[in-house]
Amino acid sequence: MLNHKFGINFVKYAMYLSLILLIAFIALIIGYIVLEGLAQLNLDLLISSNPLIVSTLMLIGIALIVAIPLGIFSAIYMQMYAKQGRIISLIRFSIDSLTGIPSIIYGLFALSFFIYYFGLNRSIFAAGLAMAIVILPVLIKNTEEAIKTIERSQIEASLALGATKYDTVTKVVVPFCLDGIINGVILSIGRIIGETAAIMFVIGTLNGFPTSIFEPSATLATHLYLILQEPTYAQGGIQEAYSLALILLLIVIILNVLVKFVEKYFKKKRGY
Amino acid sequence: MEDIFTIRDLNLYYGKNHALKNMDIALKKNKVTALIGPSGCGKSTFLRCLNRMNDLIENCTITGQIIYDNDNINVEKYNVIELRKKVGMVFQKPNPFPMSIYENVIYGPKCQGLTDKAILDELVEDSLKKAALWDEVKDRLNTSALSLSGGQQQRLCIARTIAMDPDVILMDEPTSALDPISTKKIEELMETLKNNYTIVIVTHSMQQAARISDYTAFFLMGEIVEYDLTDIIFSNPAQQQTEDYVTGRFG
């Protein structure tokens, strides 16, 4: 009895401890970036990093616009329409494997496929396509998992009411897996914002304020990477890097909050 | 008396498993027919043949004739959407959509392209009244259907089916997930519904079959052992197996 109680307490305290450690680490990271970043952040720097912010947002926009429909449609097709068999299993296995590939491989592919083979300019657009490929497996996986959680009886209820498969998919399946899609989008935004290797070679170099998506540019993350590579980083470059990191962090938070609002809006509109 | 469904030589296979064997049965119009039998005897599978719900199951082959309204529905080219508009279904577990009560009721008609607000409003009120739910929910039609109790949810599912104005309502153990009071309400509801609809109900409860049905079919191992007036099945069945089952000797 005593041992049993000790065991329960041990597990309880172990859980508390891990939670405290987790919070401490997050607070440490965020606090450090915020403090170091704020110390250096001034109006000049904010203005000078404007092009980076804009091109980062453009990149996110392009990648999501390309990947969201593709991801959702593929997931719906694989879960709802395709005959489950060897081919679908193989595709699923490939998608799982794609999520584990180092991003430099995607970079290499994007460079040789979009730039050399198709002759696209190094641009935000090319980088957006590259990122769309990177996040596609994430979106498909999340949507598929969400579709799997829909109770079979919900789908049957819809069909039993004389709804077509199309109606069932648009009115029952998609709204219900909204959570999963949103989750995938949030993960994707994080992935795009932080990505360097997959886009470094296809986005080109910063060329002032991006006036078009077909121009070369740089994102916050790729610029950060470059700063840290330069030999001058010891003389102030590192401080600039912290401010950029702070801006990055803020963008991630703001975008995630925005996405959550979109989710709330859709849910409210559907009345649940 | 008119038959609404005539089933001839129905056989169903899940892969190699012969689940329904040589079934011949005629279901009466505007009556309640109960399908009873032990678990796994094929009664739910049989019920799902009547609105072609087994189409969703891969490797399921069905042979024989299922005549509904003078047409064999067990042919590929039969319009299954039209069939399901006329043959509605209520499931074992209440399964309202996570939408408002109002949206749940109009789901079916809306899928058919009905958009006139006035007609829809009327349809919602009418269907909920027929499902004996209107008084309980009329002030909160726009709240989530999931906020209702289990029994209310099941009546909502019945209202949702009624909104399609079907001829037949198939019920697959509709009260097995409900408490006794909710069960009683649903049973009373069936009593009034049978004036306008044909009801085919699968039930595990023999008392329920005896209370609510006009006809009863006893299923065993994929075969219909006996089909007759409920009174006869429960008082003077022709088959020994039926008597053993209804008197509780097995099952």
XYZ file of C-alpha atoms in Angstrom:
523
model
C 0.000 0.000 0.000
C 2.758 2.349 1.037
C 4.706 1.500 -2.100
C 1.695 2.051 -4.250
C 1.098 5.469 -2.741
C 4.740 6.327 -3.163
C 4.470 5.330 -6.810
C 1.478 7.577 -7.398
C 3.195 10.496 -5.693
C 6.375 9.904 -7.625
C 4.538 10.035 -10.935
C 2.664 13.130 -9.805
C 5.817 15.021 -8.861
C 7.613 13.856 -11.977
C 4.787 15.351 -14.024
C 4.923 18.612 -12.089
C 8.666 18.754 -12.552
C 8.531 18.213 -16.301
C 5.816 20.829 -16.623
C 7.860 23.349 -14.643
C 10.958 22.578 -16.710
C 8.982 22.988 -19.920
C 7.540 26.338 -18.879
C 10.957 27.467 -17.669
C 12.566 26.645 -21.014
C 9.885 28.399 -23.008
C 10.065 31.436 -20.728
C 13.844 31.434 -20.976
C 13.878 31.304 -24.767
C 11.152 33.870 -25.256
C 12.458 36.095 -22.468
C 15.980 36.017 -23.810
C 14.923 36.863 -27.347
C 12.565 39.574 -26.176
C 15.113 41.197 -23.866
C 18.009 41.021 -26.285
C 15.812 42.001 -29.189
C 14.160 44.923 -27.424
C 17.539 46.290 -26.370
C 18.471 46.729 -30.016
C 15.138 47.359 -31.598
C 14.716 50.900 -32.844
C 12.736 52.639 -35.511
C 15.550 52.507 -38.032
C 15.911 48.784 -37.724
C 12.178 48.262 -37.898
C 11.999 50.311 -41.085
C 15.005 48.611 -42.593
C 13.538 45.192 -41.923
C 10.226 46.128 -43.522
C 11.118 44.524 -46.874
C 12.010 41.342 -45.050
C 8.677 41.293 -43.213
C 6.737 41.933 -46.402
C 8.540 39.276 -48.404
C 8.137 36.790 -45.543
C 4.391 37.427 -45.524
C 4.262 37.133 -49.320
C 6.092 33.823 -49.114
C 3.636 32.511 -46.522
C 0.739 33.690 -48.664
C 1.943 32.009 -51.850
C 2.863 28.749 -50.161
C -0.494 28.522 -48.378
C -2.554 29.489 -51.429
C -0.860 26.755 -53.451
C -0.674 24.075 -50.772
C -3.977 24.384 -48.861
C -6.310 23.395 -51.725
C -3.925 20.697 -52.936
C -3.516 19.308 -49.433
C -7.193 19.310 -48.568
C -8.289 17.829 -51.886
C -5.668 15.073 -51.712
C -6.621 14.194 -48.155
C -10.327 14.100 -48.976
C -9.696 12.017 -52.055
C -7.568 9.501 -50.191
C -9.986 9.182 -47.273
C -13.354 9.481 -48.975
C -13.074 8.454 -52.612
C -10.051 6.280 -53.303
C -10.360 2.546 -53.018
C -8.146 1.644 -50.079
C -5.449 -0.608 -51.397
C -1.795 -0.929 -52.236
C -1.524 2.258 -54.270
C -3.064 4.449 -51.582
C -0.899 2.782 -48.932
C 2.158 3.506 -51.024
C 1.145 7.142 -51.471
C 0.525 7.482 -47.751
C 3.896 5.960 -46.980
C 5.561 8.407 -49.362
C 3.807 11.345 -47.726
C 4.950 10.186 -44.300
C 8.486 9.864 -45.591
C 8.391 13.328 -47.151
C 7.767 14.936 -43.764
C 11.043 13.460 -42.556
C 13.274 14.616 -45.404
C 15.855 17.321 -44.500
C 14.811 20.641 -45.977
C 18.072 21.093 -47.851
C 16.895 18.270 -50.137
C 13.776 20.287 -50.905
C 16.061 23.247 -51.602
C 18.106 21.206 -54.015
C 14.981 19.956 -55.742
C 13.456 23.445 -55.980
C 16.698 24.826 -57.414
C 17.076 22.177 -60.071
C 13.366 21.866 -60.897
C 11.996 25.414 -60.753
C 15.120 27.446 -61.555
C 17.198 25.249 -63.862
C 14.541 23.074 -65.481
C 11.615 25.500 -65.738
C 13.805 28.582 -65.937
C 11.934 30.545 -63.289
C 13.674 33.591 -61.857
C 14.969 33.338 -58.359
C 12.015 34.954 -56.671
C 9.496 34.924 -53.844
C 7.224 33.004 -56.185
C 9.740 30.213 -56.765
C 10.424 30.057 -53.035
C 6.672 29.960 -52.373
C 6.325 26.937 -54.652
C 9.248 25.270 -52.885
C 7.619 25.877 -49.498
C 4.277 24.645 -50.802
C 5.947 21.306 -51.483
C 7.524 21.290 -48.031
C 4.227 21.898 -46.205
C 2.031 19.759 -48.441
C 2.650 16.532 -46.486
C 1.946 18.363 -43.222
C -1.390 19.624 -44.520
C -2.390 16.276 -46.016
C -1.477 14.397 -42.856
C -3.360 16.752 -40.547
C -6.448 16.824 -42.737
C -6.447 13.056 -43.109
C -6.138 12.537 -39.366
C -9.028 14.944 -38.845
C -11.211 13.144 -41.386
C -10.461 9.861 -39.639
C -11.877 11.219 -36.382
C -15.255 11.938 -37.972
C -17.662 9.297 -36.800
C -18.763 6.989 -39.548
C -22.336 7.388 -38.423
C -22.200 11.122 -39.226
C -21.318 10.368 -42.811
C -23.942 7.628 -42.938
C -26.543 9.996 -41.473
C -25.873 12.463 -44.244
C -26.085 9.853 -46.997
C -29.196 8.308 -45.431
C -30.895 11.708 -45.772
C -30.492 11.508 -49.517
C -27.445 13.757 -49.636
C -24.970 13.125 -52.424
C -21.387 12.266 -51.657
C -20.434 15.769 -52.742
C -22.908 17.311 -50.280
C -21.640 15.014 -47.561
C -18.058 16.024 -48.187
C -18.705 19.770 -48.365
C -21.315 20.030 -45.619
C -20.235 17.377 -43.151
C -16.650 16.277 -43.742
C -14.892 19.578 -44.451
C -16.505 21.629 -41.658
C -15.759 18.857 -39.170
C -12.129 18.583 -40.052
C -11.665 22.330 -39.878
C -9.706 21.875 -36.635
C -7.272 19.569 -38.360
C -6.900 21.842 -41.367
C -6.295 24.848 -39.099
C -3.752 22.844 -37.140
C -1.955 21.990 -40.342
C -2.000 25.647 -41.396
C -0.505 26.791 -38.086
C 2.244 24.180 -38.285
C 2.847 25.176 -41.883
C 3.162 28.875 -41.065
C 5.752 28.017 -38.446
C 7.599 25.868 -40.930
C 7.606 28.552 -43.652
C 8.685 31.345 -41.325
C 11.567 29.365 -39.962
C 12.726 27.778 -43.197
C 16.093 28.679 -44.640
C 17.659 25.732 -46.414
C 14.747 24.987 -48.744
C 14.459 28.539 -50.032
C 17.925 30.105 -49.786
C 18.859 29.036 -53.291
C 15.597 29.884 -55.001
C 14.657 33.194 -53.421
C 17.836 34.972 -54.481
C 19.203 37.938 -52.586
C 17.488 40.927 -51.065
C 16.866 43.641 -53.569
C 15.073 46.393 -51.661
C 11.361 46.472 -51.023
C 9.624 43.621 -52.885
C 7.303 45.179 -55.435
C 6.406 41.912 -57.086
C 6.395 38.249 -56.174
C 8.557 37.565 -59.220
C 11.498 39.473 -57.823
C 14.376 38.052 -55.856
C 14.126 38.793 -52.184
C 15.008 37.479 -48.746
C 12.924 36.464 -45.763
C 13.557 37.248 -42.137
C 14.913 33.771 -41.570
C 17.214 33.659 -44.585
C 18.495 37.141 -43.794
C 19.106 36.082 -40.195
C 21.074 33.147 -41.477
C 23.209 35.397 -43.669
C 23.902 37.869 -40.870
C 25.142 35.095 -38.644
C 27.444 33.857 -41.405
C 29.090 37.192 -41.984
C 32.371 37.820 -40.218
C 31.043 41.171 -39.008
C 28.499 39.571 -36.792
C 30.745 40.052 -33.774
C 30.462 43.801 -34.187
C 26.771 44.351 -33.812
C 25.449 41.802 -36.279
C 24.385 39.509 -33.493
C 22.272 42.258 -31.935
C 20.516 42.867 -35.236
C 19.934 39.145 -35.382
C 18.161 39.227 -32.013
C 15.856 42.015 -33.143
C 14.999 40.085 -36.281
C 14.334 37.022 -34.153
C 11.978 39.096 -32.022
C 10.113 40.309 -35.096
C 9.886 36.708 -36.326
C 8.459 35.613 -33.022
C 5.863 38.389 -33.079
C 4.784 37.510 -36.625
C 4.321 33.856 -35.683
C 2.189 34.808 -32.686
C 0.090 37.330 -34.608
C -0.521 34.936 -37.520
C -1.501 32.088 -35.207
C -3.960 34.322 -33.371
C -5.373 35.424 -36.735
C -5.801 31.830 -37.881
C -7.601 30.986 -34.630
C -9.961 33.900 -35.259
C -10.710 32.618 -38.736
C -11.492 29.207 -37.235
C -13.820 30.788 -34.653
C -15.548 32.804 -37.339
C -16.262 29.736 -39.465
C -17.469 27.735 -36.492
C -19.791 30.499 -35.400
C -21.119 30.870 -38.910
C -22.037 27.193 -38.923
C -23.715 27.497 -35.558
C -21.749 25.093 -33.428
C -53.019 -5.280 -47.127
C -50.438 -3.547 -49.259
C -46.788 -4.573 -49.153
C -44.246 -1.759 -49.340
C -41.159 -3.928 -49.595
C -41.069 -7.352 -51.190
C -37.799 -9.186 -50.782
C -37.120 -12.232 -52.902
C -34.250 -14.636 -52.510
C -31.946 -12.109 -50.883
C -28.369 -13.206 -50.249
C -25.611 -11.024 -48.901
C -21.913 -11.753 -48.621
C -19.195 -9.816 -46.808
C -16.279 -11.140 -48.793
C -16.750 -14.877 -48.358
C -18.908 -14.603 -45.271
C -22.482 -15.500 -46.176
C -24.300 -13.047 -43.892
C -27.887 -13.153 -45.196
C -29.270 -16.388 -46.599
C -32.170 -16.846 -49.022
C -34.453 -14.295 -47.446
C -38.036 -13.921 -48.620
C -40.193 -11.452 -46.800
C -42.857 -8.831 -47.542
C -43.086 -5.788 -45.286
C -46.516 -4.240 -44.777
C -47.260 -0.635 -45.501
C -48.008 1.714 -42.563
C -47.231 -0.956 -40.021
C -44.423 -1.337 -37.544
C -42.300 -4.362 -38.288
C -39.789 -5.416 -35.656
C -36.693 -7.435 -36.513
C -35.493 -9.445 -33.540
C -32.768 -11.992 -32.986
C -29.446 -12.467 -31.219
C -26.404 -10.313 -32.031
C -24.806 -11.053 -35.367
C -27.922 -12.668 -36.834
C -28.046 -10.187 -39.719
C -30.973 -8.002 -38.728
C -29.052 -4.703 -39.011
C -27.444 -5.855 -42.236
C -30.893 -6.680 -43.596
C -32.214 -3.265 -42.546
C -29.348 -1.551 -44.308
C -30.250 -3.359 -47.538
C -33.530 -1.463 -47.600
C -31.888 1.925 -48.176
C -28.776 0.516 -49.850
C -26.556 1.609 -46.946
C -24.435 -1.492 -47.547
C -23.170 0.212 -50.703
C -20.644 1.933 -48.448
C -19.064 -1.346 -47.422
C -16.328 -2.640 -49.647
C -16.472 -6.310 -50.629
C -20.182 -6.541 -49.932
C -22.202 -8.378 -52.576
C -25.974 -8.585 -52.573
C -28.013 -10.830 -54.836
C -31.744 -11.239 -55.169
C -34.581 -8.777 -55.527
C -35.635 -5.987 -53.197
C -38.839 -4.624 -54.660
C -39.831 -1.195 -53.422
C -42.661 0.681 -55.073
C -42.720 -1.836 -57.968
C -39.016 -1.387 -58.681
C -36.091 -3.604 -57.840
C -33.762 -1.339 -55.885
C -30.992 -3.916 -55.787
C -29.619 -2.961 -59.183
C -26.642 -0.719 -59.845
C -28.563 1.790 -61.907
C -31.320 2.428 -59.369
C -31.125 6.032 -58.168
C -29.993 5.563 -54.599
C -30.474 9.258 -53.730
C -34.167 9.022 -54.662
C -34.463 5.826 -52.649
C -32.970 7.368 -49.532
C -35.274 10.360 -49.826
C -38.189 7.946 -49.515
C -36.609 5.491 -47.099
C -35.120 7.347 -44.138
C -32.976 5.938 -41.381
C -32.493 6.498 -37.659
C -29.318 5.083 -36.170
C -28.390 3.258 -33.009
C -26.487 6.103 -31.422
C -28.078 9.556 -31.729
C -25.967 11.246 -34.405
C -27.087 14.823 -34.937
C -24.669 16.930 -36.941
C -22.691 19.431 -34.857
C -24.819 22.252 -36.191
C -27.786 24.106 -34.771
C -31.071 22.283 -34.152
C -32.608 24.216 -37.037
C -29.785 23.326 -39.447
C -30.056 19.672 -38.499
C -33.714 19.478 -39.450
C -33.283 21.220 -42.798
C -30.101 19.385 -43.746
C -31.828 16.919 -46.068
C -34.224 19.342 -47.776
C -31.403 21.861 -48.194
C -29.316 19.241 -49.966
C -32.242 18.876 -52.356
C -32.011 22.578 -53.105
C -34.815 23.923 -50.919
C -33.825 27.445 -49.815
C -37.076 29.384 -49.258
C -36.808 30.589 -45.655
C -40.561 30.600 -45.030
C -40.984 27.034 -46.263
C -37.963 25.879 -44.280
C -39.258 27.547 -41.093
C -42.565 25.792 -41.504
C -40.853 22.498 -42.235
C -38.738 22.777 -39.085
C -41.769 23.452 -36.901
C -43.806 20.715 -38.529
C -41.054 18.087 -38.340
C -40.163 18.889 -34.741
C -43.828 18.722 -33.764
C -44.208 15.347 -35.416
C -41.126 14.168 -33.543
C -42.607 15.469 -30.252
C -39.666 17.767 -29.706
C -41.019 21.174 -30.678
C -42.163 22.282 -27.210
C -38.788 21.497 -25.712
C -36.660 23.313 -28.271
C -38.794 25.990 -29.933
C -37.021 28.773 -27.999
C -33.532 27.643 -28.892
C -33.607 26.440 -32.462
C -30.288 28.112 -33.161
C -28.352 26.479 -30.367
C -26.129 23.503 -31.037
C -27.893 20.173 -31.385
C -25.156 18.687 -29.223
C -26.481 20.616 -26.227
C -29.580 18.393 -26.215
C -29.918 15.288 -24.057
C -29.463 11.873 -25.663
C -33.198 11.259 -25.923
C -33.801 14.700 -27.407
C -30.984 14.157 -29.866
C -32.576 10.927 -31.022
C -35.943 12.650 -31.506
C -34.093 15.352 -33.439
C -32.681 12.631 -35.686
C -36.230 11.379 -36.207
C -37.370 14.943 -37.000
C -34.495 15.272 -39.455
C -35.686 12.097 -41.184
C -39.334 13.206 -41.166
C -38.350 16.519 -42.777
C -37.593 14.563 -45.956
C -41.213 13.360 -45.996
C -40.266 9.691 -46.373
C -42.576 6.698 -46.840
C -40.504 4.414 -44.683
C -38.413 5.013 -41.563
C -35.781 2.411 -40.801
C -34.694 2.336 -37.174
C -31.580 0.498 -36.115
C -31.937 -0.091 -32.362
C -32.949 3.525 -31.848
C -33.325 3.301 -28.081
C -30.416 1.073 -27.137
C -28.304 4.072 -26.104
C -31.122 5.792 -24.189
C -32.474 5.757 -20.640
C -35.909 4.193 -19.930
C -37.792 7.518 -19.889
C -36.372 8.627 -23.236
C -37.067 5.137 -24.585
C -40.693 5.423 -23.536
C -41.007 8.771 -25.316
C -39.570 7.345 -28.528
C -41.889 4.349 -28.324
C -44.913 6.632 -27.879
C -43.669 8.634 -30.822
C -43.520 5.518 -32.993
C -47.114 4.812 -32.093
C -48.202 8.104 -33.697
C -45.729 7.917 -36.562
C -47.052 4.628 -37.858
C -50.205 6.333 -39.061
C -48.190 8.119 -41.708
C -45.091 6.039 -42.149
C -44.006 2.461 -42.460
C -41.553 1.683 -39.684
C -39.030 -1.125 -39.715
C -37.203 -1.376 -36.438
C -34.318 -3.546 -35.328
C -34.449 -4.123 -31.615
C -32.637 -6.116 -28.996
C -35.471 -5.793 -26.562
C -38.221 -8.344 -27.002
C -40.467 -6.340 -24.702
C -40.023 -3.400 -27.036
C -40.892 -5.513 -30.069
C -43.952 -6.851 -28.277
C -45.063 -3.367 -27.167
C -44.706 -1.431 -30.393
C -44.767 -3.671 -33.420
C -47.556 -5.128 -35.532
C -45.352 -7.694 -37.220
C -42.203 -9.387 -36.032
C -39.521 -11.244 -37.930
C -37.183 -13.509 -36.005
C -33.670 -13.702 -37.420
C -31.135 -16.382 -36.604
C -27.703 -16.946 -38.151
C -28.505 -14.983 -41.285
C -31.895 -16.562 -41.877
C -35.441 -15.475 -41.212
C -36.767 -18.239 -39.016
C -40.258 -16.902 -38.658
C -42.253 -13.854 -39.690
C -45.792 -13.225 -38.538
C -48.091 -10.973 -36.562
C -46.328 -9.906 -33.375
C -49.082 -11.407 -31.229
C -48.562 -14.791 -32.810
C -44.754 -14.660 -32.609
C -44.924 -13.950 -28.904
C -47.808 -16.199 -27.928
C -47.934 -19.066 -30.341
C -44.930 -19.246 -32.674
C -44.777 -21.998 -35.260
C -41.072 -22.688 -34.812
C -39.431 -24.146 -31.730
C -36.396 -21.826 -32.141
C -38.654 -18.781 -32.087
C -40.362 -19.938 -28.951
C -37.016 -20.632 -27.272
C -35.825 -17.139 -28.126
C -38.912 -15.151 -27.167
C -39.275 -17.006 -23.897
C -35.671 -16.188 -23.085
C -34.270 -19.677 -23.277
C -31.347 -18.417 -25.339
C -30.046 -15.243 -26.941
